[in-house]
Short mmCIF file of C-alpha atoms in Angstrom, two decimals:
data_model
loop_
_atom_site.label_atom_id
_atom_site.label_comp_id
_atom_site.label_asym_id
_atom_site.label_seq_id
_atom_site.Cartn_x
_atom_site.Cartn_y
_atom_site.Cartn_z
CA MET H 1 72.23 -22.37 -16.90
CA PHE H 2 74.60 -20.16 -15.40
CA LEU H 3 72.56 -17.18 -14.83
CA ILE H 4 69.72 -19.81 -13.20
CA ALA H 5 72.15 -20.87 -10.86
CA ALA H 6 73.28 -17.56 -10.26
CA ALA H 7 69.88 -16.40 -9.76
CA LEU H 8 68.84 -19.06 -7.15
CA LEU H 9 72.24 -18.78 -5.41
CA LEU H 10 71.17 -14.65 -5.21
CA GLN H 11 67.84 -15.75 -3.53
CA PRO H 12 67.38 -14.64 -0.30
CA ALA H 13 67.05 -17.40 2.51
CA ALA H 14 63.49 -18.85 2.96
CA GLU H 15 61.62 -17.05 5.03
CA PRO H 16 58.79 -18.45 7.54
CA PRO H 17 55.24 -18.41 5.89
CA ILE H 18 53.33 -15.49 6.58
CA ASP H 19 50.55 -15.62 8.84
CA TRP H 20 48.03 -13.29 7.25
CA ASP H 21 45.57 -13.52 9.83
CA LYS H 22 47.79 -12.12 11.88
CA GLU H 23 49.12 -9.22 9.13
CA PHE H 24 45.57 -8.59 8.77
CA GLY H 25 44.46 -8.96 12.21
CA VAL H 26 42.11 -11.97 11.63
CA GLU H 27 41.08 -12.70 15.06
CA GLU H 28 41.18 -16.51 15.78
CA LYS H 29 37.36 -17.29 16.82
CA ALA H 30 37.44 -20.41 19.60
CA ARG H 31 34.50 -22.44 20.08
CA ASP H 32 33.27 -22.10 23.66
CA PRO H 33 34.49 -25.45 25.03
CA VAL H 34 31.33 -25.83 27.23
CA THR H 35 28.50 -25.05 24.46
CA GLY H 36 30.30 -25.41 21.25
CA GLU H 37 29.68 -21.51 20.29
CA LEU H 38 31.62 -18.84 18.37
CA PRO H 39 31.76 -15.56 20.77
CA VAL H 40 29.92 -12.52 19.52
CA ASP H 41 30.49 -9.26 19.74
CA PRO H 42 28.83 -8.35 23.45
CA TYR H 43 24.97 -7.30 23.28
CA VAL H 44 22.29 -6.72 25.78
CA GLN H 45 20.22 -9.26 26.54
CA ASP H 46 16.57 -8.75 26.50
CA ASN H 47 13.66 -10.49 25.74
CA ARG H 48 12.29 -8.19 23.34
CA ASN H 49 15.30 -8.77 20.95
CA ALA H 50 12.88 -12.15 20.40
CA GLY H 51 10.89 -9.08 17.89
CA ALA H 52 7.34 -10.43 19.10
CA SER H 53 5.33 -10.46 22.13
CA PRO H 54 4.78 -13.64 23.50
CA PHE H 55 1.11 -15.33 23.19
CA SER H 56 -0.53 -15.65 26.36
CA GLY H 57 -1.64 -18.62 27.94
CA THR H 58 -0.41 -22.26 27.77
CA ALA H 59 -2.57 -23.28 24.57
CA MET H 60 0.20 -22.37 21.60
CA ALA H 61 3.19 -24.30 24.00
CA GLU H 62 0.71 -27.10 24.76
CA ALA H 63 -0.25 -27.74 21.01
CA PHE H 64 3.78 -27.49 20.02
CA GLY H 65 4.32 -30.15 22.44
CA GLY H 66 6.02 -27.98 25.12
CA GLN H 67 10.03 -27.21 24.97
CA ASP H 68 10.89 -30.75 23.40
CA GLY H 69 8.36 -30.18 20.28
CA ILE H 70 9.80 -26.61 20.35
CA ARG H 71 13.43 -27.88 19.99
CA ARG H 72 12.74 -30.87 17.32
CA ILE H 73 10.98 -28.04 15.21
CA ALA H 74 13.86 -25.19 15.74
CA ASN H 75 16.17 -28.25 15.24
CA ARG H 76 14.59 -29.71 12.30
CA THR H 77 14.54 -26.16 10.62
CA VAL H 78 17.81 -25.27 10.58
CA GLU H 79 18.79 -28.78 9.65
CA LEU H 80 16.20 -28.26 6.56
CA SER H 81 17.53 -25.57 5.42
CA GLU H 82 21.06 -26.51 6.06
CA ALA H 83 20.37 -28.77 2.96
CA ASP H 84 17.82 -26.69 1.11
CA PRO H 85 20.09 -25.60 -1.62
CA ARG H 86 18.25 -22.38 -2.47
CA ILE H 87 19.43 -20.97 1.49
CA ALA H 88 22.39 -23.73 2.26
CA ALA H 89 24.84 -20.67 1.65
CA ILE H 90 23.52 -18.55 3.79
CA PHE H 91 24.60 -20.91 6.53
CA VAL H 92 27.95 -22.23 5.50
CA SER H 93 29.65 -19.79 7.55
CA HIS H 94 27.30 -19.08 10.38
CA ASP H 95 27.18 -20.70 13.67
CA MET H 96 24.89 -23.62 13.53
CA VAL H 97 25.04 -24.44 17.15
CA ARG H 98 24.58 -20.92 18.51
CA LEU H 99 21.69 -20.79 15.48
CA LYS H 100 19.96 -23.85 17.00
CA ARG H 101 20.15 -23.08 20.52
CA THR H 102 18.74 -19.45 19.91
CA LEU H 103 16.20 -20.20 17.46
CA PHE H 104 14.81 -22.48 20.04
CA GLU H 105 15.02 -19.62 22.57
CA GLN H 106 13.07 -17.67 20.30
CA PHE H 107 10.50 -19.66 19.73
CA CYS H 108 9.84 -21.12 23.26
CA TYR H 109 9.61 -17.34 24.06
CA ILE H 110 7.16 -16.16 21.50
CA LEU H 111 5.03 -19.57 22.27
CA ASN H 112 4.85 -18.90 25.95
CA ALA H 113 6.68 -22.52 26.72
CA GLY H 114 8.85 -20.61 29.77
CA CYS H 115 11.97 -19.80 28.18
CA ASP H 116 13.92 -16.42 27.77
CA TYR H 117 15.06 -15.28 24.55
CA SER H 118 19.31 -14.54 24.97
CA GLY H 119 19.76 -13.80 21.44
CA ARG H 120 20.28 -10.71 19.62
CA ASP H 121 17.57 -8.64 17.99
CA MET H 122 16.46 -9.60 14.16
CA ALA H 123 18.10 -6.46 12.54
CA THR H 124 21.30 -7.06 14.01
CA ALA H 125 21.15 -11.36 13.70
CA HIS H 126 20.08 -10.96 10.38
CA LYS H 127 22.72 -7.85 9.60
CA ASP H 128 24.93 -8.34 6.21
CA MET H 129 23.34 -11.64 5.30
CA GLY H 130 22.32 -10.59 2.27
CA VAL H 131 18.67 -12.38 3.14
CA ARG H 132 16.14 -11.85 -0.10
CA MET H 133 12.58 -12.40 0.21
CA ARG H 134 13.11 -15.50 -1.99
CA ASP H 135 15.70 -16.87 1.20
CA MET H 136 12.55 -16.30 3.78
CA ASN H 137 9.93 -18.19 1.80
CA ALA H 138 12.55 -20.57 1.73
CA LEU H 139 12.89 -20.91 5.10
CA VAL H 140 9.79 -20.38 6.06
CA GLU H 141 8.82 -23.23 4.26
CA ASN H 142 11.17 -25.03 6.00
CA LEU H 143 9.50 -24.37 9.08
CA GLN H 144 6.36 -25.54 7.83
CA ALA H 145 7.67 -28.54 6.83
CA ALA H 146 9.36 -28.91 10.32
CA MET H 147 6.19 -28.33 11.88
CA ARG H 148 4.22 -30.30 10.07
CA GLU H 149 6.54 -33.38 11.02
CA GLU H 150 5.36 -32.39 14.35
CA ASN H 151 1.52 -32.90 13.26
CA ILE H 152 0.98 -29.50 14.01
CA GLY H 153 -2.18 -28.40 12.78
CA PHE H 154 -2.60 -25.66 9.61
CA ALA H 155 -4.25 -22.93 12.09
CA THR H 156 -1.83 -23.23 14.34
CA GLN H 157 1.30 -23.00 12.45
CA ASN H 158 -0.34 -19.73 10.93
CA ARG H 159 -1.20 -18.71 14.58
CA PHE H 160 2.60 -19.25 15.30
CA LEU H 161 3.66 -17.51 11.81
CA SER H 162 1.45 -14.83 12.08
CA LYS H 163 3.98 -13.41 15.15
CA LEU H 164 6.93 -13.80 12.69
CA ALA H 165 5.78 -12.27 9.58
CA PRO H 166 6.19 -8.91 10.91
CA MET H 167 10.02 -9.44 11.24
CA SER H 168 10.74 -9.49 7.36
CA HIS H 169 11.50 -5.90 7.25
CA ASP H 170 14.36 -7.00 10.13
CA VAL H 171 15.58 -9.54 7.97
CA ILE H 172 15.00 -9.44 4.11
CA GLU H 173 17.95 -6.83 2.78
CA ARG H 174 16.69 -3.79 1.01
CA MET Z 1 29.55 17.80 11.81
CA ASP Z 2 27.18 15.76 13.53
CA GLN Z 3 24.61 15.88 11.35
CA HIS Z 4 27.09 15.01 8.74
CA PHE Z 5 28.27 11.67 10.89
CA PRO Z 6 25.55 9.32 10.42
CA ARG Z 7 24.97 10.10 6.15
CA LEU Z 8 28.45 9.19 6.17
CA LEU Z 9 28.26 6.36 7.99
CA ALA Z 10 25.26 4.88 6.26
CA ALA Z 11 26.77 6.20 3.07
CA LEU Z 12 29.97 3.76 3.99
CA SER Z 13 27.41 1.10 5.23
CA LEU Z 14 25.69 0.85 1.76
CA ALA Z 15 29.16 1.05 0.40
CA LEU Z 16 30.26 -2.33 2.31
CA ALA Z 17 26.82 -3.90 1.47
CA CYS Z 18 27.77 -3.74 -1.93
CA VAL Z 19 31.40 -4.68 -1.83
CA ALA Z 20 29.82 -7.71 0.00
CA SER Z 21 27.39 -8.14 -1.85
CA PRO Z 22 26.63 -12.10 -1.14
CA ALA Z 23 26.91 -14.63 -3.91
CA TRP Z 24 23.56 -16.72 -3.43
CA ALA Z 25 22.10 -13.62 -4.03
CA GLU Z 26 23.22 -13.64 -7.57
CA ASP Z 27 22.79 -17.13 -8.42
CA ALA Z 28 18.87 -17.13 -8.13
CA PRO Z 29 17.95 -18.10 -11.31
CA VAL Z 30 15.81 -14.88 -12.90
CA ILE Z 31 12.43 -17.11 -12.88
CA ASP Z 32 13.02 -17.75 -8.87
CA GLY Z 33 9.77 -19.32 -8.76
CA GLY Z 34 10.36 -18.36 -4.87
CA LYS Z 35 6.90 -17.21 -3.96
CA LEU Z 36 5.07 -18.53 -1.57
CA LEU Z 37 2.55 -21.11 -2.54
CA LEU Z 38 -0.95 -19.67 -3.60
CA THR Z 39 0.09 -15.99 -2.81
CA ASN Z 40 0.09 -15.38 -6.51
CA GLY Z 41 -3.59 -15.77 -6.51
CA VAL Z 42 -5.43 -17.59 -9.12
CA SER Z 43 -6.02 -16.26 -12.44
CA THR Z 44 -9.76 -14.03 -12.79
CA ILE Z 45 -11.82 -14.14 -15.86
CA GLU Z 46 -9.97 -10.78 -16.92
CA GLY Z 47 -6.58 -12.37 -16.85
CA THR Z 48 -5.30 -10.93 -13.58
CA SER Z 49 -3.98 -12.23 -10.50
CA GLY Z 50 -7.27 -12.52 -8.03
CA GLY Z 51 -9.49 -14.66 -6.69
CA GLY Z 52 -11.32 -16.23 -9.91
CA VAL Z 53 -14.01 -13.38 -10.54
CA ALA Z 54 -12.11 -10.40 -8.25
CA THR Z 55 -9.19 -8.93 -9.26
CA TRP Z 56 -6.89 -9.07 -6.23
CA ALA Z 57 -3.72 -7.09 -5.48
CA THR Z 58 -1.57 -9.50 -5.66
CA ILE Z 59 0.78 -10.41 -8.42
CA ALA Z 60 1.13 -12.65 -11.16
CA GLY Z 61 3.69 -15.52 -11.16
CA ARG Z 62 5.98 -17.29 -8.67
CA GLU Z 63 8.95 -14.89 -8.79
CA THR Z 64 9.74 -12.65 -5.78
CA ASP Z 65 11.58 -9.36 -5.44
CA ARG Z 66 13.99 -10.24 -7.99
CA GLY Z 67 12.88 -12.27 -10.08
CA ILE Z 68 10.16 -12.70 -13.01
CA GLY Z 69 7.24 -14.92 -12.98
CA LEU Z 70 5.05 -16.22 -15.76
CA SER Z 71 1.78 -17.51 -15.46
CA GLY Z 72 -0.93 -19.24 -17.95
CA HIS Z 73 -4.27 -20.21 -17.18
CA VAL Z 74 -7.64 -21.48 -18.59
CA THR Z 75 -11.09 -20.76 -17.52
CA LEU Z 76 -14.34 -22.33 -18.03
CA ILE Z 77 -17.84 -21.28 -16.90
CA GLU Z 78 -21.14 -23.65 -17.43
CA LEU Z 79 -24.24 -21.47 -17.02
CA PRO Z 80 -27.85 -22.67 -17.50
CA ASP Z 81 -28.14 -20.57 -21.26
CA TYR Z 82 -24.37 -19.90 -21.88
CA GLY Z 83 -20.60 -21.08 -22.00
CA TRP Z 84 -17.40 -19.61 -21.10
CA GLN Z 85 -14.06 -20.37 -21.97
CA SER Z 86 -11.34 -17.78 -21.34
CA HIS Z 87 -7.41 -18.50 -21.41
CA GLY Z 88 -4.40 -15.96 -20.86
CA VAL Z 89 -1.06 -14.95 -19.94
CA ALA Z 90 0.47 -13.17 -17.55
CA VAL Z 91 3.83 -12.04 -16.24
CA GLY Z 92 4.95 -10.59 -13.14
CA ILE Z 93 8.24 -8.40 -12.68
CA ALA Z 94 9.94 -8.17 -9.34
CA ASN Z 95 6.52 -9.35 -7.44
CA ARG Z 96 5.88 -5.19 -8.49
CA ILE Z 97 4.64 -5.61 -11.55
CA GLU Z 98 2.06 -7.76 -13.36
CA LEU Z 99 0.91 -7.73 -17.84
CA SER Z 100 -1.74 -9.80 -18.34
CA TYR Z 101 -3.57 -10.57 -21.34
CA ALA Z 102 -6.70 -12.85 -21.37
CA ARG Z 103 -9.35 -13.88 -24.55
CA GLN Z 104 -12.74 -14.30 -23.16
CA ASN Z 105 -15.05 -16.13 -25.18
CA PHE Z 106 -18.82 -16.22 -24.65
CA ASP Z 107 -20.58 -18.50 -26.63
CA THR Z 108 -25.03 -17.71 -26.85
CA ARG Z 109 -26.00 -21.27 -27.81
CA ASP Z 110 -29.47 -21.28 -28.44
CA VAL Z 111 -30.01 -17.34 -26.77
CA GLY Z 112 -28.00 -16.67 -30.15
CA THR Z 113 -31.27 -17.60 -32.41
CA ALA Z 114 -33.17 -15.63 -29.69
CA LEU Z 115 -31.34 -12.43 -30.03
CA GLY Z 116 -31.32 -12.97 -33.87
CA LEU Z 117 -27.54 -13.69 -34.13
CA GLY Z 118 -27.53 -16.97 -34.79
CA GLN Z 119 -27.29 -20.25 -33.02
CA GLY Z 120 -23.95 -20.43 -31.03
CA TYR Z 121 -23.02 -16.87 -31.73
CA THR Z 122 -20.19 -16.21 -29.30
CA LEU Z 123 -18.95 -12.64 -28.52
CA ASN Z 124 -15.40 -12.12 -27.83
CA GLN Z 125 -13.17 -9.87 -26.16
CA ASP Z 126 -9.44 -8.77 -25.08
CA VAL Z 127 -8.51 -8.13 -22.04
CA PHE Z 128 -5.06 -5.93 -21.76
CA GLY Z 129 -4.24 -6.15 -17.89
CA ALA Z 130 -1.48 -4.00 -16.27
CA LYS Z 131 -1.34 -4.02 -12.34
CA VAL Z 132 1.35 -2.37 -9.92
CA ARG Z 133 1.84 -3.13 -6.45
CA LEU Z 134 2.12 0.59 -4.42
CA LEU Z 135 2.91 -0.72 -0.86
CA GLY Z 136 2.37 -3.09 1.28
CA ASP Z 137 2.56 -7.13 1.53
CA THR Z 138 -0.03 -10.10 1.63
CA VAL Z 139 1.83 -12.05 4.23
CA TYR Z 140 4.87 -10.00 5.40
CA GLY Z 141 5.21 -7.22 7.58
CA ASP Z 142 2.48 -4.64 9.32
CA PRO Z 143 -0.64 -7.10 10.39
CA LEU Z 144 -2.68 -4.39 9.04
CA LEU Z 145 -1.28 -2.78 6.74
CA PRO Z 146 -2.10 -4.72 3.32
CA GLN Z 147 -0.77 -5.06 -0.12
CA ILE Z 148 -2.30 -2.46 -2.04
CA SER Z 149 -2.42 -2.17 -5.94
CA ILE Z 150 -3.62 0.26 -8.35
CA GLY Z 151 -4.67 -1.76 -12.32
CA VAL Z 152 -5.77 -1.09 -15.55
CA GLU Z 153 -7.77 -3.23 -17.55
CA HIS Z 154 -7.87 -2.25 -20.99
CA LYS Z 155 -10.57 -4.27 -22.74
CA ARG Z 156 -11.09 -4.74 -26.89
CA ASN Z 157 -14.56 -6.08 -27.46
CA ARG Z 158 -14.30 -8.10 -30.87
CA ASP Z 159 -18.34 -8.10 -31.80
CA THR Z 160 -18.74 -3.93 -31.63
CA PRO Z 161 -21.80 -3.54 -33.38
CA VAL Z 162 -23.66 -6.73 -31.09
CA ALA Z 163 -22.51 -4.19 -28.51
CA ARG Z 164 -24.06 -1.30 -29.68
CA ALA Z 165 -27.16 -3.10 -30.78
CA VAL Z 166 -27.95 -3.99 -27.75
CA GLY Z 167 -27.43 -0.25 -26.81
CA ALA Z 168 -23.63 0.35 -25.53
CA ALA Z 169 -22.03 3.42 -26.67
CA HIS Z 170 -18.27 1.61 -27.56
CA GLY Z 171 -16.54 -1.54 -28.12
CA LYS Z 172 -13.59 -0.49 -26.06
CA GLY Z 173 -13.68 0.57 -22.43
CA THR Z 174 -10.73 1.22 -19.56
CA ASP Z 175 -11.38 -0.12 -16.05
CA VAL Z 176 -9.12 0.84 -13.14
CA THR Z 177 -9.10 -1.22 -9.92
CA LEU Z 178 -7.50 -0.05 -6.40
CA SER Z 179 -6.83 -3.41 -4.55
CA ALA Z 180 -5.96 -4.41 -1.01
CA THR Z 181 -5.38 -7.90 -0.35
CA LYS Z 182 -3.96 -9.12 2.96
CA LEU Z 183 -3.49 -12.79 4.67
CA PHE Z 184 -4.43 -12.66 7.99
CA LEU Z 185 -2.05 -15.59 9.44
CA SER Z 186 -3.44 -15.17 12.77
CA HIS Z 187 -7.02 -16.73 11.49
CA SER Z 188 -5.52 -18.40 8.08
CA VAL Z 189 -8.03 -15.72 6.84
CA LEU Z 190 -7.14 -13.48 3.74
CA VAL Z 191 -9.37 -10.64 2.95
CA ASN Z 192 -9.80 -8.65 -0.38
CA ALA Z 193 -11.27 -5.33 -1.31
CA THR Z 194 -11.23 -3.77 -4.58
CA ALA Z 195 -13.07 -0.58 -5.80
CA ARG Z 196 -13.40 -0.87 -10.01
CA LEU Z 197 -13.91 2.31 -11.74
CA THR Z 198 -15.98 1.03 -15.01
CA LYS Z 199 -17.85 1.39 -17.77
CA ALA Z 200 -18.68 -1.89 -18.91
CA ASN Z 201 -21.67 -3.84 -19.40
CA GLN Z 202 -21.20 -7.60 -18.40
CA ALA Z 203 -17.55 -7.00 -18.31
CA GLY Z 204 -17.31 -5.67 -21.37
CA LEU Z 205 -19.04 -8.53 -23.26
CA LEU Z 206 -22.16 -6.51 -23.97
CA GLY Z 207 -19.98 -3.36 -24.65
CA PHE Z 208 -19.17 -0.03 -22.90
CA GLY Z 209 -21.83 2.52 -21.62
CA THR Z 210 -24.56 3.68 -23.20
CA ALA Z 211 -25.60 6.65 -24.83
CA GLY Z 212 -27.38 8.16 -21.87
CA ASN Z 213 -24.83 7.43 -19.00
CA ASP Z 214 -21.08 7.62 -20.81
CA ASP Z 215 -19.65 7.81 -17.36
CA HIS Z 216 -17.29 5.30 -15.14
CA SER Z 217 -19.13 4.27 -12.05
CA LEU Z 218 -17.19 3.09 -8.69
CA GLN Z 219 -17.91 -0.81 -8.29
CA PHE Z 220 -16.55 -3.11 -5.77
CA GLU Z 221 -15.22 -6.63 -5.44
CA GLY Z 222 -14.90 -8.33 -2.05
CA SER Z 223 -13.41 -11.93 -1.14
CA VAL Z 224 -13.01 -13.87 2.22
CA ALA Z 225 -10.87 -16.96 1.74
CA TYR Z 226 -9.88 -19.41 4.48
CA GLN Z 227 -6.25 -20.94 3.98
CA LEU Z 228 -6.92 -24.79 4.93
CA SER Z 229 -3.64 -26.31 3.97
CA ARG Z 230 -0.67 -24.40 2.52
CA ARG Z 231 -2.10 -26.03 -0.55
CA ALA Z 232 -6.15 -25.96 -0.11
CA VAL Z 233 -8.16 -22.65 -0.01
CA ILE Z 234 -11.48 -21.94 0.03
CA GLY Z 235 -13.62 -18.56 -0.21
CA ALA Z 236 -16.41 -16.49 -1.50
CA GLU Z 237 -16.44 -13.72 -3.58
CA TYR Z 238 -18.62 -11.03 -4.44
CA ARG Z 239 -18.73 -8.20 -7.26
CA THR Z 240 -20.57 -5.36 -7.97
CA LYS Z 241 -21.68 -4.10 -11.54
CA PRO Z 242 -23.19 -1.60 -13.18
CA ASP Z 243 -26.31 -2.09 -14.67
CA ASN Z 244 -26.78 0.61 -17.92
CA LEU Z 245 -28.23 -1.21 -20.83
CA ALA Z 246 -31.86 -0.40 -20.77
CA ILE Z 247 -32.88 -3.33 -22.52
CA ALA Z 248 -31.54 -6.27 -20.07
CA ARG Z 249 -31.27 -5.89 -16.17
CA GLU Z 250 -27.73 -6.69 -14.86
CA ASP Z 251 -26.90 -8.59 -12.05
CA ASP Z 252 -23.99 -8.60 -9.27
CA TRP Z 253 -21.77 -11.57 -9.72
CA LEU Z 254 -21.22 -13.67 -6.61
CA ASP Z 255 -19.04 -17.02 -6.31
CA LEU Z 256 -17.71 -19.28 -3.59
CA PHE Z 257 -14.49 -21.10 -4.70
CA ALA Z 258 -12.14 -23.89 -3.83
CA ALA Z 259 -8.21 -23.55 -4.80
CA TYR Z 260 -5.81 -26.24 -4.79
CA ALA Z 261 -2.36 -25.97 -6.27
CA LEU Z 262 -2.12 -30.04 -7.04
CA THR Z 263 2.05 -29.26 -7.33
CA ASP Z 264 4.12 -25.91 -7.06
CA ASN Z 265 3.14 -25.05 -10.63
CA LEU Z 266 -0.24 -25.79 -11.32
CA THR Z 267 -3.24 -25.20 -9.09
CA LEU Z 268 -6.98 -25.95 -9.67
CA THR Z 269 -9.41 -23.99 -8.69
CA ALA Z 270 -13.67 -24.91 -8.84
CA ALA Z 271 -16.21 -22.33 -8.28
CA TYR Z 272 -20.27 -22.62 -7.96
CA VAL Z 273 -20.86 -18.73 -9.55
CA ASP Z 274 -24.10 -16.90 -10.08
CA LEU Z 275 -23.90 -14.19 -12.58
CA GLY Z 276 -27.49 -13.20 -12.06
CA SER Z 277 -29.10 -12.08 -15.44
CA ILE Z 278 -27.50 -11.99 -18.49
CA ALA Z 279 -29.13 -10.43 -21.98
CA THR Z 280 -33.04 -11.18 -20.25
CA PHE Z 281 -32.06 -14.83 -19.09
CA ASP Z 282 -32.55 -14.98 -15.31
CA LYS Z 283 -30.40 -17.09 -13.10
CA GLN Z 284 -27.35 -17.73 -14.39
CA ARG Z 285 -25.60 -19.67 -11.56
CA GLY Z 286 -23.41 -22.90 -12.48
CA GLY Z 287 -19.98 -24.37 -12.38
CA PHE Z 288 -16.55 -22.85 -12.71
CA VAL Z 289 -13.26 -24.32 -13.38
CA SER Z 290 -10.09 -23.23 -14.18
CA ALA Z 291 -6.49 -24.67 -14.46
CA GLN Z 292 -3.60 -22.14 -13.63
CA LEU Z 293 0.38 -23.40 -14.52
CA ALA Z 294 2.57 -20.59 -12.91
CA PHE Z 295 6.33 -20.35 -12.81
#
């Protein structure tokens, strides 16, 4: 009993809690008050980052219901994927606000619906995400479901997918 | 030093990638069932993954690059003078290797009597297959680079005396296949081309080679399919065959098929097949139905 009391007395005064983020130099990321997006490392914006050349003509953009339809499909694809137990974990610490915007821009640019793509290239954007083919397939299925909900014809869906499928090598981790 | 730096960087990033290896990749079940619908093809009469009659470069089972897939099938073909039944299983490993087994049962019905074998004599054959995907992907990657696979099919006829009686040299034979398959998404069209080295007479049911011609010959299998929806596909196939036996002409095969993925695991295939002349009985045209269960 006496020993415990002595030990307690010998304890130094309570130190303030350690800020481990500061100790390890972790910078706190704050969301942009306007866009609600987290900052990313600087990069050069270029439509070529979209990873595919856009369709010519307006047929594809019209088939997808213009920018409004494309935005619904991009948002829905992200929402379905967030709720998809197969791949939900990939998005847990991801900036979903930014993802919805850049995915919309990418789709809109490729479908030639009058957008520029301001996001990063596919290899950089998916770096260290550990995406496997199983995850990629799940995302494709969610995109297909989103397009189905917008009544996009299957041949038109596939035409769009033909622009995305060649990017697999930049997305899937080998 | 300049040359070493990128290599060191690569090694470091590899090490980091290993450490940072995310949890979900490990969480995927071994039988992951993650393959896109219908991209495992449908079982062929030889038990390999393909389009029913032609072998494709696809790998059986619904696994992706880190999983194992399983597949089983039953096929019935109703012809004017014959009845065909086959069934088999296949294992797909990492969408890279396919191991398959099929048992073929060919009911000669009244022809059996005519040939002196007896009414309803059934020719049987076991087919053991192995296929390896060499490169490419049916769906992803370079839109002009197909999935390319090489395969072997070791066939063991269980009625060797009959095969010999009709003039075959052997009761066993091994086919080698080289296949290229690509889904051209921009047109929703899948194309397959397969080169097959074979000695088989009527796919082996009438044995392999003859006394006069015991060499493998190069044959061709071509398929074109159109994807109607995620679950439905229609197509046509053509398969050339050797014509070695003196006593009976052998024709090329063709089929028109429709496949439907009733569920993610169950695919039904129906086809019209024209198998030509079989053991002197011409115009063997009829119906093909097949059910495939895949995981």
